[in-house]
Amino acid sequence: MQISFEEEQQVFHLYNDKISYVIQVEKQRYLKHCYYGKRIKRWHSGIKDYYYDRGFCANPIAEDRTFSLDTQLREFPESGQGDFRSPAYELEDRNGDKNARFFYNGYRILSGKIAPDGLPHVYTDADTEAMTLEITLQDKVRNQRILLYYTIYEDAVVTRFAKWINDGTEPIEICRFLSMNMDLPTQEYDVLTLSGAHTEEKNVYRRPLCADSVTIESSRGTSSPQATPFIGLLSPGTTEEQGEVLGVNLIYSGNFYGCVQCGQYGTIRVQLGINPYQFGWQLSPGSSFCTPEAVLVYSVNGLAGMSNTFHKLYRTRVCRGWYRDRERPVLLNSWEGMYFEINEEKMLTLAEEAAELGIELLVMDDGWFKGRNTDTTSLGDWTEDKKKFPDGLQSLAKKVKQKGIDFGIWFEPEMISRESDLYREHPDWVIRSPFYEPILSRHQLVLDLSNPAVCEYLIDAVSKVLVSGNISYVKWDMNRHLTDLGSAYLDRKNQNELSHRYVLGLYRVMETLTERFPQVLFESCSSGGGRFDAGMLYYMPQTWTSDNTDAVCRLKIQHGTSLLFPTVTMGAHVSACPNHQVGRTTPLATRFAVAAAGNLGYELDLKKLSKEEKEEVREQIAEYKRRRRTVQFGTYYRLADSFQENQSAWNIVSEDGMEVIFTHVQILARSAYRVPVIRLKGLDPDAVYIDCETGQEYGGDELMYAGIRIPRIRQDFSSTTMVLRKS
Ligand code: GLA
């Protein structure tokens, strides 16, 4: 990869053999976005944006009535200076004045990566993996600087963030400061977003742009199940395999805002960053503020190209630690099988049964700590309930280990119940307004993580439980959103910083704990996939994808999640039927087929399984272990062009290309059956593949071009799986 600056044309060109990103300095002051897309050799000034004398246009250079910030394709637009589209940043000074004029003022080209302070990001293992461009914008009247960082890697990826430095003598308030802005010259795009709800996370929505705007946002304190900090721009007609896609995703776990705004003359503005709603940051003289990092992926190979780039990047350069490249254990989680009804005896029986079936990790979910028999109490008191565990947690962990299975535990550290020792001791540690009783959600309140003492308490409380070394897994949950924003710790003038400081506090807690316990596997959760984002993955390499464990619902959820996140990050469990969320009964084989497309677990009462079902589960686990490397570290392809109501299919190709796992799920059986033809992807067209079960041979070209025909199965919710080996 390279970054060049052409002095004469004032053009920055970031490129590698796949992509080019071009920025130009116009009129010695303004940054113009020229291009982001497939690699070009050089940007010639022959490609112009034609400016005209337009009505209602402010002209910053009075003698040139054709030049207006309102019609320029901008790289990082200010507010209030004649560009009436959505600004990327805004300040307010002590007197309430919001005007500012930041102009271009130099650059640096650096090898390697510059990361935003205290925030998760795409990292590099060596400086040779990336190059960074730093562009300075300066307001000389106010003595403020904004540094824009662009890093280019070997893949079709550019990451961006910005840093604001107050060089002045007066404090200012940052009212808005997004991570990225990019204006594109055409509106010929479909916009794809991932929205949803609790138990219906990451549904795919796609619509053509239509001279209007699309906005996405969360103001819930987390990235949320309702929205995803992701915008996909697709050239019209883009499919899984073909067409141009530009995908922008934010590495952040808190409130965000994103938009695609149509300009009046056929252009668009794309933005993503911290949500300006309920945000403000006091920047004192000499201090700085960094935005979260945005990841811009470009694909010429449709959505699959985009997803594969995100998957590789997130798996190898966002996820970290001991487990990054290690196979993840098959687990049994106690929640749907037992809910709060747990105790030592039950856990030990479960451990025995689980180990016997080949399960490698027993996770004791909610209900193990002091007085926690319902969801109304005890959050914050992270010591075991002596009634349920008379010999203590460590003794239980040891005994579970002795049964040949690892032991893991559930926490919800960011929360506090009113009915808890912690609340009685520290009522001021809660996020709340000083004027009103705080609103409860699931009977609980949120701890004020902007307060370092609260963070220290959490680090200490979780460490005390983990320190014995017998707990090898933590499920880190977060089950309500933030209301009544107010912090007893922060000064009045800093109250608008709370939501972002909450996330910074959380990141610091997670950084400390994951560093302190490097061999503990952390899985994040927020009532399922409510905080399934790249920010959390930087600390915790897997996420509980959804509280919805129904195999049919999961098809859609996992399909949407797979747009951005690799299989190894997705927790997927086989649960009991009728399913606890939707009441549906699906075959055990299909529940496995769907869960086996991610990080496999079971979440049911093993005692309630028949002998035959137990045998089936044992075989499933053995089978999963055989193909686990492929599932967790292979390349994942969605096969139906987009998720179709009555079927879903995917195949995964192992890292070495030798193994292919293909799965097809039929939702409803039909009498007038139409044989689906499913074309596999990512195979070697010249190779021969053998079906491991039947010994049948297929050409890679046949499988990819002619496709597989799925025979009729006269049963709803049926599935077909084929494991193929390259001969
Ligand atoms: C959340 C999680 C569940 C379970 C419960 C426990 O809803 O998503 O998996 O851990 O909390 O209270």
XYZ file of C-alpha atoms and ligand atoms in Angstrom:
739
model
C 0.000 0.000 0.000
C 1.104 3.569 -0.609
C 0.124 7.149 0.105
C 1.296 9.874 -2.235
C 0.871 13.627 -2.335
C 1.008 15.447 -5.610
C 2.156 18.925 -4.844
C 1.010 20.553 -8.055
C -2.566 19.334 -7.933
C -2.634 19.104 -4.154
C -3.894 15.554 -4.359
C -3.561 12.821 -1.746
C -3.815 9.330 -3.132
C -4.049 6.338 -0.791
C -3.873 3.098 -2.722
C -3.041 -0.573 -2.763
C -3.577 -3.049 -5.554
C -7.328 -3.185 -4.857
C -8.492 0.318 -3.974
C -7.795 4.039 -4.278
C -8.922 6.814 -1.972
C -8.356 10.327 -3.303
C -8.628 13.680 -1.547
C -7.800 17.075 -2.983
C -7.093 20.391 -1.323
C -9.099 23.044 -3.152
C -8.454 26.777 -2.980
C -5.626 25.926 -0.551
C -8.231 25.469 2.163
C -10.973 22.987 1.586
C -10.752 19.225 1.478
C -12.598 17.747 -1.431
C -13.513 14.081 -1.584
C -12.535 12.929 -5.073
C -12.832 9.173 -5.105
C -13.084 5.924 -3.172
C -13.276 2.751 -5.204
C -11.426 0.313 -7.378
C -7.725 1.073 -7.774
C -6.822 3.752 -10.282
C -3.228 4.553 -11.164
C -3.475 8.284 -10.837
C -6.004 11.017 -10.260
C -5.794 13.520 -13.122
C -7.277 16.953 -12.798
C -9.186 16.182 -16.023
C -11.839 14.630 -13.813
C -13.512 17.729 -12.556
C -16.499 18.559 -10.516
C -18.219 21.276 -12.478
C -19.287 24.185 -10.363
C -21.921 26.657 -11.481
C -23.319 29.857 -10.231
C -26.316 28.432 -8.360
C -29.124 30.126 -6.519
C -29.049 30.373 -2.741
C -25.348 29.552 -2.599
C -22.953 31.133 -0.148
C -19.593 31.906 -1.777
C -16.654 31.864 0.636
C -14.479 33.476 -2.049
C -16.643 36.437 -2.967
C -15.299 36.939 -6.487
C -16.002 33.325 -7.464
C -19.758 32.834 -7.520
C -19.409 29.312 -8.880
C -17.627 27.998 -5.800
C -19.743 27.103 -2.826
C -19.247 24.698 0.030
C -22.853 23.656 -0.481
C -22.026 22.033 -3.808
C -18.502 20.803 -3.196
C -17.936 17.121 -2.461
C -16.581 17.476 1.028
C -14.309 15.354 3.143
C -15.092 16.762 6.589
C -17.684 19.566 6.499
C -18.174 22.200 9.184
C -21.471 23.753 10.173
C -22.841 27.176 9.513
C -20.470 28.301 6.748
C -22.661 27.785 3.724
C -22.718 24.009 3.441
C -26.292 23.356 4.475
C -26.007 19.602 4.458
C -25.307 17.588 7.588
C -22.070 18.778 9.259
C -19.331 16.478 10.535
C -18.488 18.655 13.517
C -19.615 21.627 15.498
C -18.360 23.528 18.527
C -19.785 26.051 20.917
C -17.694 28.574 22.764
C -18.345 30.014 26.212
C -20.473 32.777 24.742
C -22.685 30.432 22.819
C -21.069 31.178 19.446
C -20.920 28.166 17.181
C -19.070 29.553 14.193
C -15.694 28.156 13.279
C -13.477 28.147 10.192
C -11.145 25.235 9.958
C -8.878 25.265 6.914
C -6.386 22.776 5.579
C -3.006 23.253 7.186
C -0.605 20.473 6.278
C -0.191 16.731 6.394
C 2.065 13.863 7.438
C 2.418 10.447 5.865
C 3.389 7.778 8.369
C 4.131 4.102 8.115
C 1.972 1.883 10.320
C -1.139 2.786 12.204
C -2.214 5.600 14.481
C -5.004 4.529 16.822
C -7.673 6.614 18.578
C -6.855 7.078 22.276
C -8.604 4.628 24.610
C -10.838 3.229 21.881
C -10.991 -0.135 20.114
C -9.634 -0.139 16.578
C -8.184 -2.179 13.753
C -4.662 -2.935 14.892
C -1.558 -4.027 13.016
C 1.062 -6.538 14.070
C 3.807 -4.736 12.136
C 4.184 -1.247 10.704
C 4.524 -2.775 7.253
C 0.834 -3.758 7.351
C -0.497 -0.216 6.972
C 0.175 3.404 6.100
C -1.448 6.422 7.641
C -2.220 9.878 6.344
C -2.707 12.629 8.893
C -4.324 15.811 7.592
C -4.501 18.890 9.767
C -7.391 21.324 9.690
C -6.928 24.439 11.732
C -9.001 27.327 12.961
C -6.394 30.000 13.587
C -8.873 32.428 15.095
C -9.976 30.016 17.776
C -6.682 28.118 17.947
C -8.230 24.748 17.373
C -6.956 21.816 15.352
C -8.693 18.780 13.909
C -6.486 15.947 12.732
C -8.018 13.541 10.245
C -6.487 10.061 10.185
C -6.770 7.716 7.224
C -5.123 4.305 7.352
C -4.866 2.030 4.349
C -4.071 -1.698 4.596
C -3.300 -4.455 2.110
C -6.962 -5.367 1.743
C -9.752 -3.179 0.366
C -10.022 -1.302 3.660
C -9.535 2.273 4.802
C -10.082 3.207 8.445
C -10.734 6.729 9.629
C -11.014 8.680 12.823
C -10.493 12.291 13.839
C -8.842 13.997 16.763
C -9.689 17.464 18.059
C -7.018 19.441 19.896
C -7.669 22.649 21.775
C -4.532 24.805 21.372
C -6.327 27.860 22.696
C -6.616 29.402 26.107
C -10.379 29.060 26.424
C -12.366 25.842 26.863
C -14.768 24.966 24.062
C -17.580 22.462 23.869
C -17.581 19.915 21.082
C -21.266 19.524 20.205
C -20.820 17.163 17.300
C -17.814 15.238 16.053
C -18.373 12.371 13.644
C -15.821 9.743 12.691
C -16.226 10.017 8.965
C -17.871 12.003 6.221
C -17.715 11.257 2.552
C -19.586 12.988 -0.261
C -20.099 10.965 -3.422
C -20.981 12.388 -6.826
C -24.037 10.220 -7.561
C -27.203 8.969 -5.941
C -27.213 5.740 -7.929
C -27.168 3.496 -4.894
C -29.282 1.184 -2.838
C -28.817 1.694 0.873
C -28.533 -1.399 3.030
C -28.909 -1.271 6.805
C -29.172 -3.832 9.602
C -32.022 -3.011 11.942
C -34.192 -5.011 14.281
C -35.413 -5.538 17.795
C -34.643 -7.603 20.859
C -34.795 -11.232 19.633
C -34.828 -10.035 16.020
C -31.425 -8.514 15.599
C -29.758 -7.461 12.360
C -32.528 -7.810 9.809
C -31.373 -6.740 6.370
C -33.177 -3.733 4.850
C -32.394 -2.517 1.359
C -33.960 0.357 -0.553
C -33.007 2.592 -3.475
C -32.051 6.155 -2.652
C -34.721 8.574 -3.660
C -33.641 12.210 -3.292
C -34.162 11.828 0.417
C -32.156 10.751 3.404
C -31.732 7.564 5.354
C -30.616 7.873 8.951
C -29.703 5.216 11.469
C -29.024 5.812 15.102
C -28.988 4.617 18.657
C -29.450 6.777 21.732
C -29.780 3.795 24.074
C -26.256 3.841 25.459
C -25.327 0.765 23.411
C -25.091 0.058 19.713
C -28.427 -1.726 20.363
C -30.503 -4.543 18.867
C -32.617 -1.935 17.111
C -29.879 -0.587 14.843
C -26.354 -1.351 13.709
C -23.674 1.280 13.108
C -23.369 0.133 9.523
C -24.285 1.582 6.150
C -23.967 -0.331 2.915
C -24.058 1.514 -0.409
C -24.740 -0.842 -3.290
C -24.641 -0.047 -6.955
C -28.080 -0.865 -8.414
C -28.506 -4.555 -9.172
C -25.750 -5.616 -6.780
C -26.015 -9.248 -5.760
C -24.054 -11.458 -3.404
C -21.369 -11.933 -6.032
C -21.546 -8.959 -8.337
C -21.656 -5.226 -8.105
C -19.937 -2.476 -6.222
C -20.428 -2.194 -2.488
C -19.135 0.375 -0.071
C -19.670 -0.708 3.531
C -19.026 1.594 6.470
C -19.028 0.267 10.022
C -18.159 1.956 13.289
C -15.964 0.269 15.886
C -17.992 1.546 18.783
C -20.452 0.164 21.337
C -22.409 3.257 22.337
C -24.784 5.823 20.842
C -24.178 6.369 17.170
C -25.569 8.292 14.261
C -25.236 7.559 10.583
C -26.829 8.975 7.475
C -26.943 8.921 3.741
C -28.156 12.355 2.816
C -29.119 13.266 -0.721
C -27.822 16.619 -1.924
C -29.856 18.882 -4.175
C -27.681 18.332 -7.245
C -27.523 14.547 -7.307
C -24.768 13.978 -4.775
C -24.865 12.109 -1.479
C -23.281 12.571 1.902
C -22.398 9.535 4.006
C -21.685 9.991 7.693
C -21.067 7.821 10.717
C -19.970 8.588 14.258
C -21.039 9.235 17.822
C -24.666 10.366 18.019
C -24.665 14.146 18.551
C -27.993 13.805 20.363
C -27.303 13.935 24.119
C -23.610 14.451 23.439
C -21.303 17.299 24.312
C -17.686 17.353 25.349
C -15.855 20.066 27.259
C -12.440 20.469 25.688
C -10.164 22.372 27.992
C -7.055 24.155 26.714
C -4.288 21.690 25.879
C -6.556 18.643 25.785
C -7.778 16.480 22.918
C -10.683 14.223 21.969
C -10.695 11.262 19.579
C -13.685 9.898 17.695
C -14.239 6.148 17.375
C -12.810 4.533 14.280
C -14.864 3.931 11.140
C -14.025 1.067 8.785
C -14.658 1.609 5.076
C -14.676 -1.579 3.041
C -14.909 -1.518 -0.729
C -15.958 -4.506 -2.802
C -16.287 -5.112 -6.526
C -17.558 -8.598 -5.812
C -20.919 -7.760 -4.320
C -21.952 -8.370 -0.749
C -19.889 -11.538 -0.447
C -16.748 -9.558 -1.266
C -17.622 -7.002 1.385
C -18.465 -9.601 4.032
C -15.334 -11.635 3.417
C -13.171 -8.537 3.847
C -14.957 -7.561 7.074
C -14.732 -11.141 8.372
C -10.998 -11.418 7.818
C -10.306 -7.988 9.230
C -12.443 -8.426 12.333
C -11.258 -11.958 13.023
C -7.568 -11.217 12.692
C -7.148 -7.486 13.324
C -9.933 -6.513 15.738
C -10.344 -9.676 17.825
C -7.309 -10.219 19.996
C -5.777 -12.462 22.570
C -5.288 -16.121 23.374
C -8.527 -17.213 21.762
C -8.192 -15.228 18.562
C -6.850 -18.152 16.554
C -7.975 -20.970 18.839
C -10.943 -23.220 18.370
C -13.794 -22.315 20.684
C -15.271 -24.906 23.058
C -18.693 -26.513 22.629
C -20.641 -25.295 25.643
C -23.756 -26.012 27.619
C -25.487 -22.949 29.046
C -27.840 -23.351 32.006
C -30.236 -20.484 31.171
C -33.045 -21.916 29.051
C -32.734 -25.286 30.777
C -32.940 -24.045 34.369
C -33.372 -20.261 34.479
C -32.882 -19.227 38.137
C -33.360 -22.736 39.519
C -29.723 -23.644 39.932
C -27.646 -25.046 42.783
C -24.472 -27.027 43.308
C -26.055 -30.409 42.970
C -27.852 -29.545 39.762
C -24.748 -28.020 38.241
C -22.648 -31.062 39.072
C -25.184 -33.439 37.558
C -25.323 -31.236 34.502
C -21.529 -31.221 34.279
C -21.457 -34.995 34.359
C -24.134 -35.379 31.709
C -22.584 -32.706 29.547
C -19.072 -34.149 29.731
C -20.484 -37.511 28.831
C -21.922 -36.074 25.611
C -18.638 -34.448 24.635
C -19.497 -30.910 25.760
C -16.333 -29.048 26.747
C -17.582 -26.149 28.845
C -20.423 -25.753 31.316
C -21.678 -22.200 31.679
C -23.598 -21.310 34.798
C -25.831 -18.445 33.700
C -27.829 -15.996 35.810
C -28.934 -16.939 39.333
C -25.702 -17.952 41.088
C -25.034 -14.867 43.203
C -26.262 -13.672 46.546
C -30.066 -13.832 46.793
C -30.613 -13.908 43.033
C -33.771 -15.988 42.620
C -35.595 -13.671 40.248
C -34.501 -10.781 38.086
C -35.571 -8.261 40.715
C -32.510 -8.395 42.987
C -28.800 -8.737 43.643
C -27.048 -7.300 40.573
C -23.848 -5.770 41.890
C -23.244 -8.338 44.633
C -20.877 -10.652 42.834
C -20.402 -13.299 45.506
C -22.006 -16.715 45.400
C -25.366 -17.459 46.983
C -24.501 -19.607 49.989
C -27.882 -21.302 49.990
C -27.368 -22.594 46.483
C -23.607 -23.099 46.771
C -22.798 -23.897 50.401
C -19.206 -24.922 49.566
C -18.630 -21.823 47.503
C -18.059 -21.089 43.873
C -14.426 -22.087 43.732
C -15.204 -25.480 45.126
C -17.942 -25.927 42.508
C -15.588 -24.849 39.729
C -13.013 -27.363 40.925
C -15.549 -30.171 41.137
C -16.849 -29.367 37.643
C -13.285 -29.473 36.328
C -12.774 -32.830 37.950
C -15.622 -34.125 35.835
C -13.524 -33.361 32.789
C -15.271 -30.204 31.664
C -14.411 -26.506 31.911
C -16.487 -24.109 33.923
C -17.790 -20.696 32.977
C -19.935 -18.095 34.626
C -22.407 -15.285 33.847
C -22.000 -11.684 34.994
C -23.897 -8.503 34.353
C -21.285 -6.139 35.759
C -22.615 -2.825 34.439
C -25.882 -3.192 36.344
C -27.192 -2.760 39.837
C -30.416 -3.901 41.508
C -32.077 -1.599 43.993
C -32.309 -4.664 46.184
C -28.560 -5.214 46.631
C -25.790 -4.495 49.131
C -24.025 -2.454 46.507
C -27.009 -0.138 46.082
C -27.422 0.267 49.826
C -23.750 1.209 50.092
C -23.433 3.341 46.959
C -26.761 4.783 45.817
C -24.747 7.560 44.158
C -23.121 5.085 41.748
C -26.280 4.888 39.675
C -26.987 6.783 36.464
C -29.895 9.036 37.392
C -31.166 12.546 37.492
C -30.919 14.307 40.861
C -34.566 15.367 40.479
C -36.485 12.197 39.690
C -36.652 8.595 40.763
C -34.812 6.681 38.059
C -36.872 4.533 35.699
C -36.397 0.788 36.078
C -35.967 -1.654 33.256
C -35.975 -5.362 34.107
C -36.116 -4.005 37.685
C -32.550 -2.771 37.406
C -30.468 0.392 37.154
C -27.258 1.164 35.317
C -23.986 1.842 37.089
C -22.235 5.108 36.328
C -19.158 3.932 34.481
C -17.992 7.502 33.983
C -16.957 7.271 37.629
C -13.480 5.664 37.947
C -14.359 4.335 41.415
C -17.219 2.326 39.899
C -14.892 0.937 37.237
C -12.368 -0.032 39.909
C -15.105 -1.773 41.874
C -16.113 -3.793 38.817
C -12.548 -4.772 37.994
C -12.069 -5.854 41.559
C -15.371 -7.710 41.922
C -14.955 -9.687 38.695
C -11.254 -10.350 39.411
C -12.064 -11.795 42.819
C -14.276 -14.398 41.191
C -11.857 -15.215 38.384
C -8.683 -15.288 40.400
C -8.899 -18.945 41.393
C -8.053 -19.924 37.844
C -10.803 -22.530 37.652
C -13.176 -20.341 35.687
C -12.276 -20.371 32.051
C -15.188 -18.484 30.496
C -17.232 -15.378 31.244
C -20.530 -14.378 29.667
C -20.640 -10.588 30.035
C -24.246 -9.453 29.828
C -25.959 -6.031 29.678
C -29.727 -6.137 29.875
C -31.102 -2.622 29.847
C -30.597 0.690 28.143
C -29.696 4.034 29.651
C -32.379 6.445 30.826
C -32.373 9.411 33.220
C -28.929 10.512 32.070
C -27.200 12.073 35.029
C -24.014 11.414 36.945
C -23.304 12.346 40.545
C -19.623 12.076 39.694
C -19.467 14.483 36.755
C -19.637 18.261 37.095
C -22.765 19.953 35.825
C -21.041 21.209 32.712
C -19.818 17.683 31.861
C -23.175 15.903 32.053
C -23.460 15.618 28.276
C -20.307 13.509 28.293
C -21.939 10.727 30.272
C -22.966 8.336 27.496
C -19.549 8.426 25.848
C -17.695 8.303 29.158
C -19.801 5.260 30.049
C -18.445 3.483 26.976
C -14.886 4.640 27.677
C -15.209 3.354 31.249
C -16.532 0.028 29.999
C -13.655 -0.266 27.530
C -11.144 0.396 30.292
C -12.739 -2.214 32.565
C -12.763 -4.792 29.779
C -9.191 -3.967 28.743
C -7.949 -4.442 32.319
C -9.842 -7.674 32.931
C -9.036 -9.311 29.612
C -5.376 -8.414 30.072
C -5.386 -9.714 33.631
C -7.070 -12.994 32.646
C -5.735 -13.651 29.160
C -6.829 -17.283 29.059
C -10.401 -16.689 30.068
C -12.752 -16.763 27.090
C -15.058 -13.738 27.266
C -18.361 -13.715 25.396
C -20.324 -10.487 25.296
C -24.093 -10.327 25.351
C -26.776 -7.707 25.669
C -30.052 -9.595 25.902
C -28.573 -11.459 22.951
C -27.125 -9.430 20.097
C -27.946 -6.021 21.581
C -24.304 -5.003 21.581
C -22.940 -7.234 18.858
C -20.482 -4.725 17.460
C -16.846 -4.476 16.450
C -16.017 -2.434 19.564
C -16.948 -5.293 21.884
C -15.091 -7.797 19.701
C -11.842 -5.949 20.354
C -12.110 -7.140 23.973
C -14.329 -10.205 23.768
C -13.851 -12.419 20.715
C -17.379 -13.814 20.614
C -20.945 -12.601 21.163
C -24.258 -14.239 22.019
C -25.993 -13.531 18.724
C -29.592 -13.422 19.957
C -31.846 -14.461 22.817
C -33.973 -15.957 20.095
C -32.828 -19.572 19.804
C -35.535 -20.737 17.392
C -33.755 -22.303 14.416
C -36.016 -20.614 11.865
C -35.723 -17.131 13.378
C -32.010 -17.668 13.738
C -31.660 -18.124 9.975
C -32.567 -14.508 9.435
C -30.598 -13.195 12.405
C -27.429 -15.089 11.523
C -27.835 -14.139 7.869
C -27.874 -10.425 8.756
C -25.101 -10.758 11.315
C -22.934 -12.506 8.736
C -22.917 -9.364 6.610
C -20.257 -8.034 8.983
C -19.190 -10.614 11.497
C -17.374 -13.929 11.050
C -18.862 -17.244 12.194
C -16.342 -17.629 15.014
C -17.746 -14.541 16.721
C -21.363 -15.785 16.685
C -22.656 -17.792 19.644
C -25.368 -20.213 18.419
C -27.135 -22.738 20.641
C -29.398 -25.727 20.213
C -32.348 -25.228 22.553
C -35.445 -27.162 23.573
C -38.736 -27.434 21.705
C -41.312 -26.036 21.717
C -38.950 -23.091 21.481
C -39.159 -20.717 24.443
C -39.352 -17.549 22.361
C -41.776 -18.465 19.578
C -43.253 -21.838 20.576
C -42.132 -23.549 17.375
C -41.064 -27.172 17.198
C -38.248 -27.905 14.799
C -36.262 -31.117 14.295
C -33.194 -31.500 16.479
C -31.131 -32.004 13.327
C -32.179 -28.603 11.982
C -31.523 -26.867 15.272
C -28.033 -28.315 15.082
C -27.566 -27.477 11.393
C -28.297 -23.809 12.154
C -26.276 -23.605 15.389
C -23.376 -25.423 13.749
C -22.928 -22.432 11.435
C -21.494 -20.547 14.400
C -19.925 -21.164 17.742
C -21.870 -24.222 18.859
C -23.546 -24.551 22.239
C -26.530 -26.261 23.834
C -29.018 -24.510 26.058
C -31.567 -27.007 27.358
C -32.204 -29.411 30.177
C -30.290 -32.525 29.173
C -32.449 -34.582 31.515
C -35.473 -33.939 29.355
C -33.852 -35.471 26.274
C -34.847 -39.013 25.314
C -32.169 -41.668 24.953
C -32.300 -41.328 21.172
C -32.052 -37.560 21.334
C -29.049 -37.836 23.634
C -27.401 -40.132 21.150
C -28.140 -37.649 18.384
C -26.629 -34.829 20.422
C -23.518 -36.885 21.108
C -23.095 -37.476 17.376
C -23.726 -33.814 16.570
C -21.008 -32.727 18.959
C -18.528 -35.239 17.594
C -19.371 -34.103 14.078
C -19.026 -30.439 14.994
C -15.622 -31.067 16.543
C -14.505 -32.805 13.354
C -15.421 -29.774 11.249
C -14.945 -27.051 13.852
C -11.778 -25.598 12.341
C -13.603 -25.101 9.042
C -16.716 -23.592 10.635
C -14.832 -21.211 12.887
C -11.950 -20.163 10.676
C -13.077 -20.910 7.134
C -14.601 -18.546 4.587
C -18.377 -18.203 4.886
C -20.629 -17.696 1.855
C -24.341 -16.925 1.867
C -25.849 -18.896 -1.002
C -29.349 -17.733 -1.635
C -28.829 -14.345 -3.255
C -30.593 -12.698 -0.422
C -32.351 -14.393 2.459
C -35.517 -15.899 1.049
C -38.594 -16.484 3.093
C -38.736 -20.221 2.538
C -35.107 -21.244 2.523
C -31.637 -20.325 3.547
C -28.324 -21.832 2.485
C -24.642 -21.281 3.031
C -21.323 -22.985 2.544
C -18.073 -22.645 4.421
C -14.689 -23.394 2.845
C -11.806 -24.320 5.141
C -8.704 -22.137 5.277
C -6.715 -24.650 3.214
C -9.607 -25.128 0.777
C -9.746 -28.880 1.442
C -13.094 -29.046 3.212
C -16.463 -27.571 2.303
C -19.529 -27.637 4.515
C -22.808 -26.956 2.774
C -26.135 -26.470 4.561
C -29.607 -25.845 3.207
C -32.658 -25.252 5.372
C -36.176 -25.512 3.997
C -38.675 -23.610 6.076
C -42.087 -24.855 4.954
C -42.547 -28.048 2.964
C -44.537 -27.668 -0.264
C -46.670 -30.112 -2.131
C -45.927 -28.576 -5.509
C -42.253 -28.813 -4.721
C -39.853 -26.863 -6.873
C -36.404 -28.339 -6.669
C -34.101 -25.588 -5.448
C -30.823 -25.252 -7.291
C -28.106 -23.958 -5.011
C -24.782 -22.916 -6.453
C -21.863 -23.257 -4.079
C -19.201 -20.588 -3.785
C -15.498 -20.265 -3.170
C -14.557 -23.702 -4.556
C -11.747 -24.648 -6.898
C -13.412 -25.148 -10.307
C -10.684 -27.544 -11.404
C -10.826 -29.792 -8.359
C -12.921 -32.838 -7.581
C -14.854 -32.898 -4.308
C -16.094 -36.025 -2.575
C -19.193 -36.141 -0.414
C -17.854 -37.603 2.846
C -21.065 -39.471 3.574
C -21.944 -41.017 0.215
C -18.584 -41.034 -1.560
C -20.227 -39.261 -4.518
C -17.813 -37.187 -6.585
C -18.523 -33.678 -7.888
C -16.462 -31.222 -9.865
C -15.872 -27.869 -8.201
C -17.103 -26.302 -11.439
C -20.287 -28.400 -11.319
C -21.012 -27.441 -7.737
C -20.458 -23.769 -8.440
C -22.020 -23.419 -11.898
C -24.650 -26.178 -12.162
C -25.333 -26.255 -8.447
C -26.787 -28.768 -6.064
C -30.459 -29.806 -6.319
C -32.154 -30.230 -2.996
C -34.408 -33.292 -2.856
C -37.912 -33.028 -1.485
C -38.278 -33.483 2.225
C -41.882 -33.695 3.321
C -41.343 -31.962 6.604
C -41.352 -28.352 7.676
C -38.060 -26.936 8.978
C -35.929 -29.659 7.476
C -32.265 -29.327 6.648
C -29.649 -30.871 4.418
C -25.941 -30.772 5.196
C -23.114 -32.053 3.032
C -19.466 -32.193 3.997
C -17.231 -32.346 0.951
C -13.515 -33.041 0.751
C -11.319 -31.922 -2.078
C -9.566 -34.949 -3.502
C -30.090 -12.075 29.050
C -29.247 -12.985 28.198
C -29.691 -14.422 28.390
C -29.556 -14.783 29.843
C -30.358 -13.814 30.690
C -30.092 -14.041 32.157
O -31.402 -12.044 28.605
O -29.298 -12.620 26.858
O -28.935 -15.281 27.593
O -28.208 -14.749 30.205
O -30.036 -12.470 30.410
O -30.785 -13.160 32.963
